[in-house]
Amino acid sequence: MAAATRLSVRNIHKSFGAHEVLRGISLDAHDGDVISLLGASGSGKSTFLRCINLLETADQGEIVVDGERIEMTVRNGRNMPVSRKQIDRIRAELGMVFQSFNLWSHMTILDNAIEGPVHVLKRPRAECIAEAEALLEKVGIAEKRHAYPAHLSGGQQQRAAIARALAMKPKVMLFDEPTSALDPELVGEVLRVMRSLAEEGMTMLVVTHEMSFARNVSNRVIFMRSGEIDSDGAPEELFGKGGSPAFRQFIGTFGS
Amino acid sequence: MDFPFLFQTMKTLLAALPMTLALFSLSVLFGGLLALLIVWMRVGGNPVLSRFARGYIFIFRGSPLLIQMFLVFYGLGQFGFIRHSFVWPALREPFVCAVLSLALCTAGYTAEIFRFGLRAVQPREIEAARAIGMSGFLLVRRIIAPIAFRHALPAYSTEIVMMVKSTALASLVTVWEVTGVAQRLIAQTYRTMEVFLCAAIIYLVLNFLILQAMALIEHRLSPHRRAAVSLVPGGLPVSR
């Protein structure tokens, strides 16, 4: 039996002014898929990720999260969601990890992690704390739970941000260049956490420049170029012989 | 030095302290609430409301508080529709007029202080909150307001201290607070120096206590800005 479709995106278009950043992107993510989105900067991969949880609103296209279609309408010539409530609910089901962590600076790591479960999902606080502590343990920063983000290294902050996203029990995790703002020696600790998540069967979409992650952890690689999907396939296939000339050239710049 | 006189003066002036405190706390309370409304209008995105808020801030920051107070105290009664309305019994009271004009004025300043606090909130922290499904009032209450308030606090302490001193103007619309009582004592005794000195000491002590309280609040609300020496061995202190 085929795994359930967690995320289905159809024909996403997005322009910033006259510049067309996304020119019809479609993608299905099934349960347990780990999809790496590769591409040069400006190819639209981050914008695509941000369109999925509506941090950017696509001009056109359809997004279905775990079977629920996001209702869109055109108002004043602009495409926009019909219901803010639905967007909030969908966002709560999509965990987002940002390039620059975006932890709430005035809260401790533990408070960051329980904020969503307590105040958005309205679950009992004690339960949320127990779960968040387990998650912080899992990403290896349990001993920092009462520290503030500014007191942590970048790698620790990013792992805290992953724990914060996981605390919402998301159906799909979106990673927007999670290691790009990190010093090279801190990249590994974040990738290890992501790898163990992948092994547990979390459905993940990862915008990344980490070729080793794309190659060894993800089960599917999508290479974007000028707002379109250039290549799409299993990593063995793409990194083997299947990639387009543009993809070969792209991975060539990483010296791998 | 005439200690019995100083002692007697201090006693008389302290009897007026509750009035000063009432003027201060009510005007800070109502001014703060009004400031929230004005800053919401100012940054809410509606161009008409935003222009109104700008105009409000300009008028109340740009003109002397004393004139505003005189306009409220002497001016409002000249309008028949106010004199015959249900608010007149309140508005004819000097105390109400003083609180009203103090609150209106501090609201203008406080709105700007809050607005600068809002501008200091990082968009990416707001984005992270949206990404977990927060929006509207929940987003303001849990993320935006707490961060903005922390940024606004130092400037807001200054405004609060200014308000303590501004209550002295209420003496000119016949409210018997500390300064008003001091002037009455001087009129009776002609001992300007001693009486005003006593009054000044009262304001200084009051403001000292308020500043201590504000500093304590600031300290309690900003552990994230202090060095965490025990948490990051050998790390550079993260200081303000």
CSV table of C-alpha atoms in Angstrom, one decimal:
chain,number,residue,atom,x,y,z
A,1,MET,CA,0.0,0.0,0.0
A,2,ALA,CA,1.3,3.4,-0.9
A,3,ALA,CA,2.1,5.8,2.0
A,4,ALA,CA,-0.4,8.5,2.7
A,5,THR,CA,0.1,11.9,1.0
A,6,ARG,CA,1.1,14.4,3.7
A,7,LEU,CA,1.5,17.3,1.4
A,8,SER,CA,0.4,18.0,-2.1
A,9,VAL,CA,1.3,21.2,-3.9
A,10,ARG,CA,0.0,22.0,-7.4
A,11,ASN,CA,1.2,24.6,-9.9
A,12,ILE,CA,2.5,27.2,-7.5
A,13,HIS,CA,3.3,30.6,-9.1
A,14,LYS,CA,4.8,33.5,-7.3
A,15,SER,CA,6.1,36.9,-8.5
A,16,PHE,CA,7.7,39.7,-6.6
A,17,GLY,CA,6.8,42.7,-8.8
A,18,ALA,CA,7.8,41.9,-12.4
A,19,HIS,CA,10.1,39.2,-11.2
A,20,GLU,CA,8.6,35.7,-11.5
A,21,VAL,CA,10.2,33.7,-8.7
A,22,LEU,CA,8.1,30.5,-9.0
A,23,ARG,CA,6.8,29.3,-12.4
A,24,GLY,CA,4.5,26.4,-11.6
A,25,ILE,CA,5.9,24.1,-9.0
A,26,SER,CA,4.2,20.9,-8.1
A,27,LEU,CA,5.2,18.4,-5.5
A,28,ASP,CA,3.7,15.5,-3.5
A,29,ALA,CA,5.3,14.4,-0.2
A,30,HIS,CA,4.2,11.0,1.2
A,31,ASP,CA,4.5,9.9,4.7
A,32,GLY,CA,8.1,9.5,5.7
A,33,ASP,CA,9.5,11.2,2.6
A,34,VAL,CA,12.6,13.3,3.1
A,35,ILE,CA,12.9,15.7,0.1
A,36,SER,CA,15.9,17.9,-0.3
A,37,LEU,CA,15.3,21.0,-2.3
A,38,LEU,CA,18.5,22.2,-4.0
A,39,GLY,CA,19.3,25.1,-6.2
A,40,ALA,CA,21.4,28.2,-6.6
A,41,SER,CA,20.4,31.2,-4.5
A,42,GLY,CA,17.6,33.0,-6.3
A,43,SER,CA,16.2,29.8,-7.8
A,44,GLY,CA,13.1,30.1,-5.6
A,45,LYS,CA,13.5,27.2,-3.3
A,46,SER,CA,13.1,29.2,0.0
A,47,THR,CA,10.2,31.1,-1.5
A,48,PHE,CA,8.6,27.8,-2.4
A,49,LEU,CA,9.0,26.5,1.1
A,50,ARG,CA,7.5,29.8,2.5
A,51,CYS,CA,4.5,29.5,0.2
A,52,ILE,CA,3.6,26.1,1.6
A,53,ASN,CA,2.8,27.5,5.1
A,54,LEU,CA,1.7,30.8,3.6
A,55,LEU,CA,4.4,33.0,5.0
A,56,GLU,CA,4.3,34.1,1.4
A,57,THR,CA,1.1,33.9,-0.5
A,58,ALA,CA,1.4,32.2,-3.9
A,59,ASP,CA,-0.3,34.1,-6.7
A,60,GLN,CA,-1.7,30.9,-8.0
A,61,GLY,CA,-1.8,27.2,-7.2
A,62,GLU,CA,-3.2,24.7,-4.8
A,63,ILE,CA,-1.9,23.4,-1.4
A,64,VAL,CA,-3.3,20.4,0.3
A,65,VAL,CA,-1.9,19.5,3.8
A,66,ASP,CA,-2.8,16.0,5.0
A,67,GLY,CA,-5.9,15.9,2.9
A,68,GLU,CA,-7.1,19.4,3.7
A,69,ARG,CA,-7.1,21.9,0.9
A,70,ILE,CA,-6.3,25.5,1.7
A,71,GLU,CA,-9.2,27.6,0.6
A,72,MET,CA,-8.0,30.6,-1.5
A,73,THR,CA,-9.8,33.4,-3.1
A,74,VAL,CA,-9.0,36.5,-5.2
A,75,ARG,CA,-9.7,39.8,-3.5
A,76,ASN,CA,-8.7,43.1,-4.9
A,77,GLY,CA,-6.8,41.3,-7.7
A,78,ARG,CA,-4.7,39.4,-5.1
A,79,ASN,CA,-4.8,35.7,-4.3
A,80,MET,CA,-5.4,35.3,-0.6
A,81,PRO,CA,-6.6,32.7,2.0
A,82,VAL,CA,-10.3,32.7,2.7
A,83,SER,CA,-10.0,31.9,6.4
A,84,ARG,CA,-7.3,33.0,8.8
A,85,LYS,CA,-8.4,30.3,11.2
A,86,GLN,CA,-7.7,27.6,8.6
A,87,ILE,CA,-4.3,29.1,7.9
A,88,ASP,CA,-3.5,29.1,11.6
A,89,ARG,CA,-4.6,25.5,11.9
A,90,ILE,CA,-2.6,24.4,8.9
A,91,ARG,CA,0.5,26.3,10.1
A,92,ALA,CA,0.2,24.5,13.4
A,93,GLU,CA,0.5,21.2,11.4
A,94,LEU,CA,3.6,22.3,9.5
A,95,GLY,CA,6.8,22.7,11.6
A,96,MET,CA,9.1,25.4,10.2
A,97,VAL,CA,12.8,25.7,10.9
A,98,PHE,CA,14.4,28.9,9.8
A,99,GLN,CA,17.8,29.8,8.7
A,100,SER,CA,18.4,32.2,11.5
A,101,PHE,CA,16.6,30.1,14.2
A,102,ASN,CA,14.1,32.9,15.0
A,103,LEU,CA,13.8,31.8,18.7
A,104,TRP,CA,11.9,34.2,20.9
A,105,SER,CA,14.6,36.1,22.6
A,106,HIS,CA,12.8,36.9,25.8
A,107,MET,CA,11.9,33.3,26.6
A,108,THR,CA,14.0,30.5,27.9
A,109,ILE,CA,14.5,27.5,25.6
A,110,LEU,CA,11.9,25.5,27.5
A,111,ASP,CA,9.4,28.4,27.2
A,112,ASN,CA,10.1,28.6,23.5
A,113,ALA,CA,9.3,24.9,23.2
A,114,ILE,CA,6.0,25.0,25.2
A,115,GLU,CA,4.7,28.3,23.8
A,116,GLY,CA,2.9,26.7,20.8
A,117,PRO,CA,1.5,23.6,22.5
A,118,VAL,CA,0.2,25.7,25.5
A,119,HIS,CA,-1.1,28.8,23.8
A,120,VAL,CA,-2.0,27.6,20.3
A,121,LEU,CA,-3.0,24.0,20.8
A,122,LYS,CA,-4.2,24.9,24.4
A,123,ARG,CA,-3.0,21.7,25.9
A,124,PRO,CA,-2.3,21.3,29.6
A,125,ARG,CA,0.9,23.0,30.6
A,126,ALA,CA,2.4,20.2,32.7
A,127,GLU,CA,2.0,17.7,29.8
A,128,CYS,CA,3.6,20.2,27.4
A,129,ILE,CA,6.6,20.7,29.7
A,130,ALA,CA,7.2,17.0,30.1
A,131,GLU,CA,7.0,16.5,26.3
A,132,ALA,CA,9.2,19.6,25.6
A,133,GLU,CA,11.8,18.4,28.1
A,134,ALA,CA,11.9,15.0,26.3
A,135,LEU,CA,12.3,16.7,23.0
A,136,LEU,CA,15.1,19.0,24.3
A,137,GLU,CA,16.8,15.8,25.6
A,138,LYS,CA,16.4,14.3,22.2
A,139,VAL,CA,18.1,17.2,20.4
A,140,GLY,CA,20.8,17.2,23.1
A,141,ILE,CA,20.2,20.5,24.9
A,142,ALA,CA,18.2,19.4,27.9
A,143,GLU,CA,20.7,21.0,30.2
A,144,LYS,CA,20.1,24.4,28.5
A,145,ARG,CA,16.4,24.4,29.0
A,146,HIS,CA,16.4,27.4,31.4
A,147,ALA,CA,18.9,29.4,29.3
A,148,TYR,CA,17.9,32.1,26.9
A,149,PRO,CA,18.6,31.9,23.2
A,150,ALA,CA,21.3,34.6,23.3
A,151,HIS,CA,23.3,32.4,25.7
A,152,LEU,CA,23.4,29.5,23.3
A,153,SER,CA,25.7,28.7,20.3
A,154,GLY,CA,24.1,28.8,16.8
A,155,GLY,CA,24.0,25.0,16.7
A,156,GLN,CA,22.3,24.8,20.0
A,157,GLN,CA,19.8,27.5,19.0
A,158,GLN,CA,18.9,25.7,15.8
A,159,ARG,CA,18.4,22.4,17.7
A,160,ALA,CA,16.2,24.3,20.2
A,161,ALA,CA,14.2,25.7,17.2
A,162,ILE,CA,13.8,22.1,15.8
A,163,ALA,CA,12.5,21.0,19.3
A,164,ARG,CA,10.1,24.0,19.3
A,165,ALA,CA,8.8,22.9,15.9
A,166,LEU,CA,8.5,19.3,16.9
A,167,ALA,CA,6.6,20.2,20.1
A,168,MET,CA,3.6,21.1,17.9
A,169,LYS,CA,3.6,17.4,16.6
A,170,PRO,CA,3.7,18.6,13.0
A,171,LYS,CA,2.7,16.3,10.1
A,172,VAL,CA,5.4,17.8,7.9
A,173,MET,CA,8.6,19.6,8.8
A,174,LEU,CA,9.8,22.4,6.6
A,175,PHE,CA,13.5,23.3,6.9
A,176,ASP,CA,14.6,26.6,5.3
A,177,GLU,CA,18.4,26.3,5.0
A,178,PRO,CA,18.7,25.2,8.6
A,179,THR,CA,22.5,25.1,8.6
A,180,SER,CA,23.4,28.1,6.4
A,181,ALA,CA,23.8,30.5,9.2
A,182,LEU,CA,26.0,28.2,11.3
A,183,ASP,CA,29.8,28.0,11.7
A,184,PRO,CA,31.1,25.0,9.8
A,185,GLU,CA,31.9,23.1,13.0
A,186,LEU,CA,28.3,23.4,14.3
A,187,VAL,CA,26.7,22.1,11.1
A,188,GLY,CA,27.2,18.5,12.0
A,189,GLU,CA,25.2,18.6,15.3
A,190,VAL,CA,22.1,20.0,13.5
A,191,LEU,CA,22.4,17.6,10.6
A,192,ARG,CA,22.6,14.7,13.1
A,193,VAL,CA,19.3,15.7,14.7
A,194,MET,CA,17.7,16.0,11.3
A,195,ARG,CA,19.0,12.7,10.3
A,196,SER,CA,17.6,11.0,13.3
A,197,LEU,CA,14.2,12.7,12.6
A,198,ALA,CA,14.3,11.3,9.1
A,199,GLU,CA,15.1,7.8,10.4
A,200,GLU,CA,12.1,8.0,12.7
A,201,GLY,CA,9.9,8.5,9.6
A,202,MET,CA,9.2,12.3,9.9
A,203,THR,CA,8.0,13.8,6.6
A,204,MET,CA,10.5,16.5,5.7
A,205,LEU,CA,11.1,19.1,3.1
A,206,VAL,CA,14.6,20.5,3.4
A,207,VAL,CA,16.0,23.5,1.5
A,208,THR,CA,19.7,23.0,1.9
A,209,HIS,CA,23.2,23.4,0.5
A,210,GLU,CA,24.4,20.3,2.4
A,211,MET,CA,25.1,17.9,-0.5
A,212,SER,CA,25.9,15.1,2.0
A,213,PHE,CA,22.5,15.4,3.6
A,214,ALA,CA,20.7,15.5,0.2
A,215,ARG,CA,22.7,12.5,-1.0
A,216,ASN,CA,22.7,10.3,2.1
A,217,VAL,CA,19.6,11.1,4.1
A,218,SER,CA,16.9,12.2,1.7
A,219,ASN,CA,15.0,9.7,-0.4
A,220,ARG,CA,14.3,12.3,-3.1
A,221,VAL,CA,16.1,15.3,-4.4
A,222,ILE,CA,14.6,18.2,-6.3
A,223,PHE,CA,16.8,20.6,-8.1
A,224,MET,CA,15.3,24.0,-8.8
A,225,ARG,CA,16.4,26.4,-11.4
A,226,SER,CA,14.9,29.8,-12.3
A,227,GLY,CA,11.6,29.0,-10.5
A,228,GLU,CA,11.1,25.7,-12.1
A,229,ILE,CA,11.9,22.1,-11.2
A,230,ASP,CA,14.8,21.1,-13.3
A,231,SER,CA,15.5,17.6,-12.0
A,232,ASP,CA,13.5,15.4,-9.6
A,233,GLY,CA,14.5,11.9,-8.5
A,234,ALA,CA,16.1,9.6,-6.1
A,235,PRO,CA,19.5,10.8,-4.9
A,236,GLU,CA,21.4,7.8,-6.3
A,237,GLU,CA,19.8,8.5,-9.6
A,238,LEU,CA,20.5,12.2,-9.7
A,239,PHE,CA,23.9,12.1,-8.2
A,240,GLY,CA,24.7,9.1,-10.4
A,241,LYS,CA,24.0,9.6,-14.0
A,242,GLY,CA,20.4,10.9,-14.1
A,243,GLY,CA,20.9,14.6,-13.3
A,244,SER,CA,20.6,17.3,-16.0
A,245,PRO,CA,23.6,19.1,-17.2
A,246,ALA,CA,22.6,22.1,-15.1
A,247,PHE,CA,22.4,19.9,-12.0
A,248,ARG,CA,25.9,18.4,-12.8
A,249,GLN,CA,27.2,21.9,-13.1
A,250,PHE,CA,25.5,22.9,-9.8
A,251,ILE,CA,26.9,20.1,-7.8
A,252,GLY,CA,30.3,20.6,-9.5
A,253,THR,CA,30.5,24.0,-7.7
A,254,PHE,CA,30.4,22.2,-4.4
A,255,GLY,CA,33.5,20.2,-5.4
A,256,SER,CA,31.9,16.9,-4.6
B,1,MET,CA,17.8,76.2,61.2
B,2,ASP,CA,14.2,76.1,62.3
B,3,PHE,CA,13.6,72.4,62.7
B,4,PRO,CA,10.2,72.7,64.3
B,5,PHE,CA,9.1,74.7,61.3
B,6,LEU,CA,10.6,72.3,58.8
B,7,PHE,CA,9.0,69.4,60.6
B,8,GLN,CA,5.6,71.1,60.6
B,9,THR,CA,6.0,72.0,56.9
B,10,MET,CA,6.9,68.4,56.0
B,11,LYS,CA,3.9,67.2,57.9
B,12,THR,CA,1.5,69.6,56.1
B,13,LEU,CA,3.0,68.8,52.7
B,14,LEU,CA,2.9,65.0,53.3
B,15,ALA,CA,-0.8,65.3,54.0
B,16,ALA,CA,-1.2,66.4,50.4
B,17,LEU,CA,0.9,63.5,49.1
B,18,PRO,CA,-2.1,61.2,48.6
B,19,MET,CA,-3.5,63.8,46.2
B,20,THR,CA,-0.3,63.9,44.2
B,21,LEU,CA,-0.2,60.1,44.1
B,22,ALA,CA,-3.9,60.0,43.0
B,23,LEU,CA,-3.2,62.5,40.2
B,24,PHE,CA,-0.1,60.5,39.2
B,25,SER,CA,-1.5,57.0,39.2
B,26,LEU,CA,-4.8,57.8,37.6
B,27,SER,CA,-3.2,59.8,34.8
B,28,VAL,CA,-0.6,57.2,34.2
B,29,LEU,CA,-3.2,54.5,34.1
B,30,PHE,CA,-5.7,56.3,31.8
B,31,GLY,CA,-2.8,57.8,29.7
B,32,GLY,CA,-1.3,54.3,29.3
B,33,LEU,CA,-4.6,52.8,28.1
B,34,LEU,CA,-5.2,55.7,25.8
B,35,ALA,CA,-1.7,55.3,24.5
B,36,LEU,CA,-2.4,51.7,23.6
B,37,LEU,CA,-5.4,52.9,21.6
B,38,ILE,CA,-3.4,55.6,19.8
B,39,VAL,CA,-0.5,53.4,19.0
B,40,TRP,CA,-2.9,50.8,17.6
B,41,MET,CA,-4.4,53.5,15.4
B,42,ARG,CA,-1.0,54.8,14.4
B,43,VAL,CA,0.4,51.5,13.2
B,44,GLY,CA,-2.8,49.6,12.5
B,45,GLY,CA,-2.7,50.2,8.8
B,46,ASN,CA,-5.8,52.3,8.4
B,47,PRO,CA,-4.6,55.6,6.8
B,48,VAL,CA,-7.4,57.7,8.3
B,49,LEU,CA,-6.8,56.4,11.9
B,50,SER,CA,-3.1,56.7,11.4
B,51,ARG,CA,-3.3,60.3,10.4
B,52,PHE,CA,-5.6,61.0,13.3
B,53,ALA,CA,-3.1,59.4,15.7
B,54,ARG,CA,-0.2,61.4,14.2
B,55,GLY,CA,-2.2,64.6,14.7
B,56,TYR,CA,-3.1,63.7,18.2
B,57,ILE,CA,0.6,63.0,19.1
B,58,PHE,CA,1.7,66.2,17.4
B,59,ILE,CA,-0.8,68.3,19.3
B,60,PHE,CA,-0.2,66.9,22.7
B,61,ARG,CA,3.5,66.7,22.5
B,62,GLY,CA,3.8,70.0,20.7
B,63,SER,CA,1.9,72.3,23.1
B,64,PRO,CA,2.6,73.1,26.7
B,65,LEU,CA,0.9,70.8,29.2
B,66,LEU,CA,0.0,73.9,31.3
B,67,ILE,CA,-2.0,75.4,28.4
B,68,GLN,CA,-3.7,72.0,27.7
B,69,MET,CA,-4.7,72.0,31.4
B,70,PHE,CA,-6.0,75.5,31.3
B,71,LEU,CA,-8.0,74.7,28.1
B,72,VAL,CA,-9.6,71.8,29.7
B,73,PHE,CA,-10.3,73.6,33.0
B,74,TYR,CA,-11.4,77.0,31.8
B,75,GLY,CA,-12.2,76.1,28.1
B,76,LEU,CA,-14.6,73.2,28.2
B,77,GLY,CA,-17.2,75.0,30.2
B,78,GLN,CA,-17.6,77.6,27.5
B,79,PHE,CA,-19.3,75.0,25.3
B,80,GLY,CA,-23.0,74.8,26.1
B,81,PHE,CA,-23.3,71.2,24.9
B,82,ILE,CA,-20.6,70.2,27.4
B,83,ARG,CA,-22.1,72.2,30.2
B,84,HIS,CA,-25.5,70.7,29.6
B,85,SER,CA,-24.2,67.1,29.1
B,86,PHE,CA,-24.0,64.3,31.7
B,87,VAL,CA,-20.2,64.7,31.9
B,88,TRP,CA,-20.4,68.2,33.2
B,89,PRO,CA,-20.7,67.3,36.9
B,90,ALA,CA,-17.4,65.5,36.5
B,91,LEU,CA,-15.7,68.0,34.3
B,92,ARG,CA,-16.4,70.9,36.6
B,93,GLU,CA,-14.2,69.2,39.2
B,94,PRO,CA,-10.6,70.6,39.1
B,95,PHE,CA,-9.3,67.1,40.0
B,96,VAL,CA,-11.0,65.5,37.0
B,97,CYS,CA,-9.7,68.2,34.7
B,98,ALA,CA,-6.2,67.8,36.0
B,99,VAL,CA,-6.3,64.0,35.6
B,100,LEU,CA,-7.9,64.3,32.1
B,101,SER,CA,-5.3,66.8,30.8
B,102,LEU,CA,-2.4,64.9,32.3
B,103,ALA,CA,-3.6,61.6,30.8
B,104,LEU,CA,-4.3,63.1,27.4
B,105,CYS,CA,-0.8,64.6,27.3
B,106,THR,CA,1.1,61.5,28.6
B,107,ALA,CA,-0.8,59.4,26.1
B,108,GLY,CA,0.8,61.3,23.3
B,109,TYR,CA,4.3,60.7,24.6
B,110,THR,CA,3.6,57.1,25.7
B,111,ALA,CA,2.2,56.2,22.3
B,112,GLU,CA,5.4,57.2,20.7
B,113,ILE,CA,7.5,55.3,23.3
B,114,PHE,CA,5.4,52.2,22.6
B,115,ARG,CA,5.7,52.7,18.9
B,116,PHE,CA,9.5,52.7,19.1
B,117,GLY,CA,9.2,49.6,21.3
B,118,LEU,CA,7.2,47.9,18.5
B,119,ARG,CA,9.7,48.9,15.9
B,120,ALA,CA,12.4,47.1,17.9
B,121,VAL,CA,10.5,43.7,17.6
B,122,GLN,CA,12.3,41.6,15.1
B,123,PRO,CA,10.1,40.5,12.2
B,124,ARG,CA,11.6,37.1,12.3
B,125,GLU,CA,10.4,36.5,15.8
B,126,ILE,CA,6.9,37.5,14.6
B,127,GLU,CA,7.3,35.2,11.7
B,128,ALA,CA,8.3,32.3,13.9
B,129,ALA,CA,5.1,32.9,15.9
B,130,ARG,CA,3.0,32.9,12.7
B,131,ALA,CA,4.6,29.7,11.6
B,132,ILE,CA,3.2,27.8,14.7
B,133,GLY,CA,-0.2,29.2,14.0
B,134,MET,CA,-0.4,32.4,16.1
B,135,SER,CA,-2.2,35.4,14.8
B,136,GLY,CA,-4.3,38.4,15.9
B,137,PHE,CA,-4.6,39.1,19.5
B,138,LEU,CA,-2.8,36.0,20.6
B,139,LEU,CA,0.3,37.0,18.6
B,140,VAL,CA,0.2,40.5,20.1
B,141,ARG,CA,-0.3,39.2,23.7
B,142,ARG,CA,2.3,36.5,23.7
B,143,ILE,CA,5.1,37.7,21.4
B,144,ILE,CA,4.8,41.3,20.1
B,145,ALA,CA,3.7,43.1,23.3
B,146,PRO,CA,6.1,41.4,25.7
B,147,ILE,CA,9.1,42.1,23.4
B,148,ALA,CA,8.0,45.7,22.6
B,149,PHE,CA,7.3,46.5,26.3
B,150,ARG,CA,10.8,45.3,27.2
B,151,HIS,CA,12.3,47.6,24.6
B,152,ALA,CA,10.1,50.5,25.6
B,153,LEU,CA,10.7,50.2,29.4
B,154,PRO,CA,13.7,52.5,29.8
B,155,ALA,CA,12.1,55.4,27.9
B,156,TYR,CA,8.8,54.7,29.7
B,157,SER,CA,10.5,55.0,33.1
B,158,THR,CA,11.5,58.5,32.1
B,159,GLU,CA,8.0,59.4,31.1
B,160,ILE,CA,6.7,58.1,34.4
B,161,VAL,CA,9.1,60.3,36.3
B,162,MET,CA,8.1,63.2,34.2
B,163,MET,CA,4.5,62.5,35.1
B,164,VAL,CA,5.3,62.7,38.8
B,165,LYS,CA,6.7,66.2,38.3
B,166,SER,CA,3.9,67.2,35.9
B,167,THR,CA,1.3,66.7,38.7
B,168,ALA,CA,2.7,69.9,40.2
B,169,LEU,CA,0.9,71.9,37.4
B,170,ALA,CA,-2.4,70.8,38.8
B,171,SER,CA,-1.9,73.3,41.6
B,172,LEU,CA,-2.6,76.0,39.0
B,173,VAL,CA,-6.1,74.7,38.4
B,174,THR,CA,-6.8,74.7,42.2
B,175,VAL,CA,-6.0,71.1,43.0
B,176,TRP,CA,-4.4,70.9,46.4
B,177,GLU,CA,-1.5,68.5,45.8
B,178,VAL,CA,2.0,68.9,47.2
B,179,THR,CA,3.1,71.9,45.2
B,180,GLY,CA,-0.2,73.7,45.7
B,181,VAL,CA,-0.1,73.2,49.4
B,182,ALA,CA,3.5,74.4,49.4
B,183,GLN,CA,2.5,77.6,47.7
B,184,ARG,CA,-0.3,78.2,50.2
B,185,LEU,CA,2.2,77.7,53.0
B,186,ILE,CA,4.5,80.2,51.4
B,187,ALA,CA,1.7,82.7,51.1
B,188,GLN,CA,1.1,82.4,54.8
B,189,THR,CA,4.7,82.3,56.0
B,190,TYR,CA,6.8,84.0,53.3
B,191,ARG,CA,9.4,81.3,53.9
B,192,THR,CA,9.9,80.2,50.2
B,193,MET,CA,13.2,78.5,50.6
B,194,GLU,CA,12.3,76.0,53.4
B,195,VAL,CA,8.9,75.1,52.1
B,196,PHE,CA,9.9,74.5,48.5
B,197,LEU,CA,12.9,72.6,49.7
B,198,CYS,CA,10.6,70.3,51.6
B,199,ALA,CA,8.4,69.9,48.6
B,200,ALA,CA,11.4,69.1,46.4
B,201,ILE,CA,12.6,66.4,48.8
B,202,ILE,CA,9.2,64.8,48.7
B,203,TYR,CA,9.3,64.6,44.9
B,204,LEU,CA,12.9,63.4,44.9
B,205,VAL,CA,12.1,60.6,47.4
B,206,LEU,CA,9.0,59.6,45.4
B,207,ASN,CA,10.9,59.5,42.1
B,208,PHE,CA,13.7,57.6,43.7
B,209,LEU,CA,11.3,54.9,44.8
B,210,ILE,CA,9.6,54.8,41.4
B,211,LEU,CA,12.9,54.6,39.6
B,212,GLN,CA,14.0,51.8,41.9
B,213,ALA,CA,10.8,49.9,41.1
B,214,MET,CA,11.2,50.5,37.4
B,215,ALA,CA,14.8,49.3,37.5
B,216,LEU,CA,13.7,46.2,39.4
B,217,ILE,CA,11.0,45.5,36.8
B,218,GLU,CA,13.5,46.0,34.0
B,219,HIS,CA,16.0,43.7,35.7
B,220,ARG,CA,13.3,41.0,36.2
B,221,LEU,CA,12.2,41.2,32.6
B,222,SER,CA,15.6,41.1,30.9
B,223,PRO,CA,17.6,38.0,32.1
B,224,HIS,CA,18.1,37.3,28.4
B,225,ARG,CA,20.2,40.4,28.0
B,226,ARG,CA,22.5,39.7,30.9
B,227,ALA,CA,25.6,37.6,30.7
B,228,ALA,CA,25.1,34.0,31.5
B,229,VAL,CA,28.5,33.4,32.9
B,230,SER,CA,27.6,30.1,34.6
B,231,LEU,CA,25.9,28.9,31.4
B,232,VAL,CA,28.6,29.6,28.9
B,233,PRO,CA,31.9,28.8,30.4
B,234,GLY,CA,34.6,31.0,28.9
B,235,GLY,CA,32.0,32.6,26.6
B,236,LEU,CA,31.9,36.4,26.1
B,237,PRO,CA,29.3,38.0,28.4
B,238,VAL,CA,26.2,39.0,26.5
B,239,SER,CA,25.8,42.5,28.0
B,240,ARG,CA,23.5,45.3,27.1
